[in-house]
Short mmCIF file of C-alpha atoms in Angstrom, two decimals:
data_model
loop_
_atom_site.label_atom_id
_atom_site.label_comp_id
_atom_site.label_asym_id
_atom_site.label_seq_id
_atom_site.Cartn_x
_atom_site.Cartn_y
_atom_site.Cartn_z
CA MET A 1 11.02 -17.79 10.79
CA LYS A 2 9.05 -14.85 11.33
CA THR A 3 10.13 -11.67 11.80
CA LEU A 4 7.99 -8.16 12.28
CA ILE A 5 9.54 -5.22 10.67
CA CYS A 6 8.62 -1.89 11.92
CA PHE A 7 5.47 -2.89 14.20
CA GLY A 8 5.12 0.69 15.68
CA PHE A 9 5.19 2.25 12.26
CA ILE A 10 3.14 5.27 11.60
CA ILE A 11 0.33 4.59 8.77
CA ILE A 12 0.97 6.80 5.63
CA SER A 13 -1.57 7.36 3.12
CA PHE A 14 -3.24 4.68 1.14
CA CYS A 15 0.51 2.61 0.27
CA SER A 16 1.64 2.38 3.78
CA TYR A 17 3.04 -1.13 4.73
CA SER A 18 4.79 -2.79 7.42
CA GLN A 19 7.08 -5.75 5.75
CA THR A 20 7.35 -9.28 7.45
CA PHE A 21 10.14 -12.03 6.46
CA VAL A 22 8.52 -15.69 6.66
CA ASP A 23 8.87 -19.16 5.15
CA ASP A 24 5.37 -19.86 3.88
CA VAL A 25 5.54 -17.61 0.45
CA ASP A 26 7.58 -18.20 -2.66
CA ARG A 27 8.84 -14.72 -3.17
CA VAL A 28 5.97 -12.12 -1.97
CA ALA A 29 2.77 -11.89 -1.00
CA VAL A 30 0.62 -8.92 0.60
CA VAL A 31 -2.54 -8.59 3.06
CA VAL A 32 -4.56 -5.61 1.84
CA ILE A 33 -6.55 -3.50 3.96
CA ASP A 34 -9.20 -1.26 2.74
CA TYR A 35 -10.62 1.57 4.86
CA CYS A 36 -12.72 5.15 4.11
CA VAL A 37 -12.04 8.41 5.78
CA ASP A 38 -15.13 10.48 6.46
CA GLU A 39 -15.13 14.16 6.14
CA ASN A 40 -13.29 14.69 9.86
CA GLY A 41 -10.50 12.95 8.50
CA LYS A 42 -11.83 9.77 10.64
CA ARG A 43 -11.16 6.21 9.24
CA TYR A 44 -14.25 3.69 9.23
CA ASP A 45 -15.18 0.44 6.88
CA ILE A 46 -11.78 -0.72 7.84
CA ASN A 47 -11.79 -4.34 6.49
CA ILE A 48 -9.60 -6.93 4.56
CA ASN A 49 -9.83 -7.13 1.09
CA LEU A 50 -9.69 -11.23 0.96
CA GLU A 51 -9.34 -11.26 -2.96
CA LYS A 52 -6.63 -8.75 -3.23
CA SER A 53 -4.46 -10.28 -0.54
CA SER A 54 -2.38 -12.72 -1.50
CA TYR A 55 -1.06 -14.27 1.80
CA LYS A 56 -3.91 -16.17 3.29
CA ASN A 57 -2.36 -16.85 6.53
CA GLU A 58 -5.61 -15.99 8.67
CA SER A 59 -3.72 -15.42 11.83
CA TRP A 60 -1.43 -12.73 9.97
CA GLN A 61 -4.42 -11.14 8.63
CA GLN A 62 -5.82 -10.62 11.74
CA GLY A 63 -2.70 -9.48 13.36
CA CYS A 64 -2.18 -6.32 9.97
CA LEU A 65 -5.92 -5.51 10.75
CA GLU A 66 -5.41 -4.70 14.27
CA HIS A 67 -2.05 -3.04 13.54
CA PHE A 68 -3.60 -1.18 11.42
CA LYS A 69 -6.41 0.05 13.29
CA LYS A 70 -3.93 1.21 16.35
CA GLY A 71 -2.13 3.81 13.85
CA ASP A 72 -2.69 7.33 12.62
CA LEU A 73 -3.02 8.82 9.12
CA ILE A 74 -0.07 11.50 8.77
CA TYR A 75 -2.59 13.41 6.10
CA PRO A 76 -6.16 12.20 6.96
CA MET A 77 -7.51 16.02 5.83
CA LYS A 78 -5.84 15.12 2.32
CA MET A 79 -7.73 11.71 2.40
CA ILE A 80 -11.27 13.17 3.08
CA ASN A 81 -14.58 11.59 1.62
CA ASN A 82 -13.05 8.98 -0.17
CA CYS A 83 -11.89 5.11 -0.16
CA TRP A 84 -7.84 3.97 0.33
CA GLN A 85 -5.98 0.78 0.67
CA SER A 86 -3.18 -0.05 2.94
CA VAL A 87 -0.78 -2.83 2.08
CA TYR A 88 1.06 -5.13 4.42
CA TYR A 89 3.92 -7.34 2.45
CA PHE A 90 4.90 -10.81 3.25
CA VAL A 91 8.64 -11.70 1.73
CA ASN A 92 10.43 -15.43 1.96
CA ALA A 93 13.24 -14.53 4.23
CA LYS A 94 15.93 -15.76 1.93
CA TYR A 95 15.54 -12.64 -0.08
CA LYS A 96 16.28 -10.58 3.13
CA THR A 97 20.26 -10.79 2.16
CA TYR A 98 19.39 -12.51 -1.37
CA ASP A 99 21.85 -10.90 -4.40
CA LEU A 100 21.37 -11.35 -7.86
CA PRO A 101 23.83 -13.54 -9.53
CA GLN A 102 26.63 -11.91 -11.67
CA GLU A 103 25.89 -14.01 -14.88
CA ASP A 104 22.30 -12.20 -14.42
CA TRP A 105 23.29 -9.07 -14.41
CA GLU A 106 23.35 -8.74 -18.39
CA LYS A 107 19.87 -10.27 -18.41
CA CYS A 108 18.44 -7.11 -17.03
CA LYS A 109 19.05 -4.98 -19.99
CA VAL A 110 15.78 -6.06 -21.28
CA PHE A 111 13.89 -4.13 -18.26
CA HIS A 112 15.21 -0.93 -18.96
CA LEU A 113 12.73 0.29 -21.68
CA GLY A 114 8.84 -1.05 -22.37
CA LYS A 115 5.75 -1.19 -20.66
CA PHE A 116 5.55 -3.22 -17.39
CA LYS A 117 2.74 -4.28 -14.70
CA TYR A 118 3.32 -4.91 -10.92
CA GLU A 119 2.35 -8.73 -10.40
CA SER A 120 0.67 -8.00 -7.11
CA PRO A 121 -3.17 -7.96 -6.64
CA ALA A 122 -3.00 -4.82 -4.59
CA TYR A 123 -1.65 -2.89 -7.67
CA SER A 124 -2.90 -5.10 -10.84
CA GLU A 125 -4.77 -1.90 -12.30
CA THR A 126 -1.25 0.37 -12.41
CA ILE A 127 0.53 0.34 -15.67
CA ILE A 128 4.52 1.09 -15.71
CA LYS A 129 5.68 3.21 -19.22
CA ARG A 130 9.62 3.35 -18.81
CA ARG A 131 11.51 5.35 -21.20
CA LYS A 132 15.27 6.30 -21.30
CA LYS A 133 15.00 9.38 -18.92
CA ARG A 134 10.93 8.89 -17.71
CA GLN A 135 8.89 6.22 -15.69
CA ILE A 136 4.90 6.70 -15.61
CA GLU A 137 2.97 4.78 -13.83
CA LYS A 138 -1.12 5.40 -13.83
CA GLY A 139 -4.18 3.09 -12.85
CA GLY A 140 -5.33 2.05 -9.84
CA VAL A 141 -5.62 4.05 -6.22
CA GLY A 142 -2.39 5.81 -7.06
CA GLY A 143 -3.19 7.93 -9.52
CA LYS A 144 -0.54 9.38 -11.70
CA GLN A 145 3.00 8.93 -10.66
CA VAL A 146 5.82 10.59 -12.79
CA TYR A 147 9.43 9.61 -12.02
CA LYS A 148 13.18 10.37 -13.51
CA ILE A 149 14.95 7.11 -14.04
CA LYS A 150 18.36 6.55 -13.90
CA TRP A 151 20.39 3.20 -14.16
CA THR A 152 23.35 3.11 -12.30
CA ASN A 153 24.26 -0.12 -13.71
CA ASP A 154 22.50 -2.90 -15.42
CA TYR A 155 20.28 -4.04 -12.50
CA LYS A 156 20.17 -0.71 -10.36
CA TYR A 157 18.34 2.27 -10.93
CA GLN A 158 17.16 5.11 -9.48
CA LEU A 159 13.60 6.91 -9.29
CA GLU A 160 13.09 10.17 -8.33
CA THR A 161 9.71 11.52 -7.73
CA VAL A 162 9.00 14.47 -10.10
CA LYS A 163 5.18 14.65 -10.08
CA MET A 164 2.20 12.67 -7.61
CA SER A 165 -1.20 13.60 -8.82
CA LEU A 166 -3.07 13.01 -5.39
CA LYS A 167 -2.55 15.77 -3.33
CA LYS A 168 -1.73 13.28 -0.24
CA ASP A 169 0.97 12.00 -1.87
CA LYS A 170 2.60 15.55 -2.90
CA HIS A 171 4.85 15.68 -0.04
CA LYS A 172 6.78 12.46 -1.72
CA GLU A 173 7.67 14.88 -4.88
CA GLY A 174 11.46 15.10 -4.57
CA ASN A 175 12.00 11.49 -2.89
CA VAL A 176 14.50 9.39 -4.49
CA ILE A 177 13.93 5.47 -4.55
CA ASP A 178 16.62 3.56 -5.00
CA VAL A 179 15.58 -0.09 -6.84
CA GLU A 180 17.78 -3.17 -7.18
CA ILE A 181 17.07 -6.49 -9.22
CA ILE A 182 17.67 -9.04 -7.13
CA GLU A 183 15.85 -12.23 -9.38
CA VAL A 184 15.38 -12.78 -12.67
CA LEU A 185 12.25 -15.03 -13.07
CA ASN A 186 12.19 -15.08 -17.05
CA ASP A 187 12.87 -12.95 -20.04
CA THR A 188 9.42 -10.71 -18.87
CA THR A 189 9.75 -11.02 -14.91
CA TYR A 190 11.81 -9.74 -12.15
CA LEU A 191 12.04 -9.66 -8.25
CA TYR A 192 13.26 -6.04 -7.07
CA LYS A 193 13.93 -4.57 -3.68
CA ALA A 194 13.60 -0.80 -3.23
CA ASN A 195 13.89 1.93 -0.74
CA VAL A 196 13.59 5.72 -0.30
CA SER A 197 16.96 6.60 -0.17
CA ASN A 198 16.44 10.20 1.16
CA ASP A 199 13.74 9.11 4.10
CA ASP A 200 15.71 7.31 7.00
CA LYS A 201 12.30 5.81 8.25
CA ALA A 202 11.46 4.09 5.06
CA ASN A 203 11.35 0.49 5.05
CA ILE A 204 12.82 -2.09 2.35
CA VAL A 205 9.84 -2.80 -0.38
CA PHE A 206 10.16 -6.22 -2.40
CA GLY A 207 7.85 -7.03 -5.56
CA LEU A 208 7.34 -8.79 -8.56
CA ILE A 209 7.23 -6.48 -12.16
CA THR A 210 6.35 -7.98 -15.56
CA LYS A 211 7.21 -6.63 -18.76
CA PHE A 212 4.34 -6.64 -21.54
CA VAL A 213 5.57 -8.47 -24.65
CA LYS A 214 4.37 -7.27 -28.11
#
């Protein structure tokens, strides 16, 4: 089963995404499109980043590339004279309606504090520092991102966007992201789904996060 979600979306800055449910990935894989923006806000050097793309289906990769080329940037003049990436997510179809078993709820308490990383080649340089009331993400193409974090129960939390260091992302400040842990792989890694609760056009995003162990 393959279902393409939001095929006609408008590309939103570097971390724009479309999401597809498939049967040939264990959990989550990505196709990463690299591109640059010139002084006039026009895109060029648009290519698939084969090293960062963990989803290796060539037909889907080409489909993502063509889809991206047909889209438009919302804030191109805030992205001029720099290079960015756009990420397409491919998620195992079983997670479309998957919920964390109740016996695993309490296991999520270990993820409330600490230092983490994304298990995605697209964001391999990003480090997450999670405190009681703050989450700070630094590194990679996303710059520095500051959030207020509030756990609503053991396995669900909200991130309120406080500060985005990149000019093109300033419009995201004030957004509230609802995050739910839907699978605990082991003592250090979990699978989550997230969506921007105050944006009706936002897709649900899935991903893996791993906690650094001292």
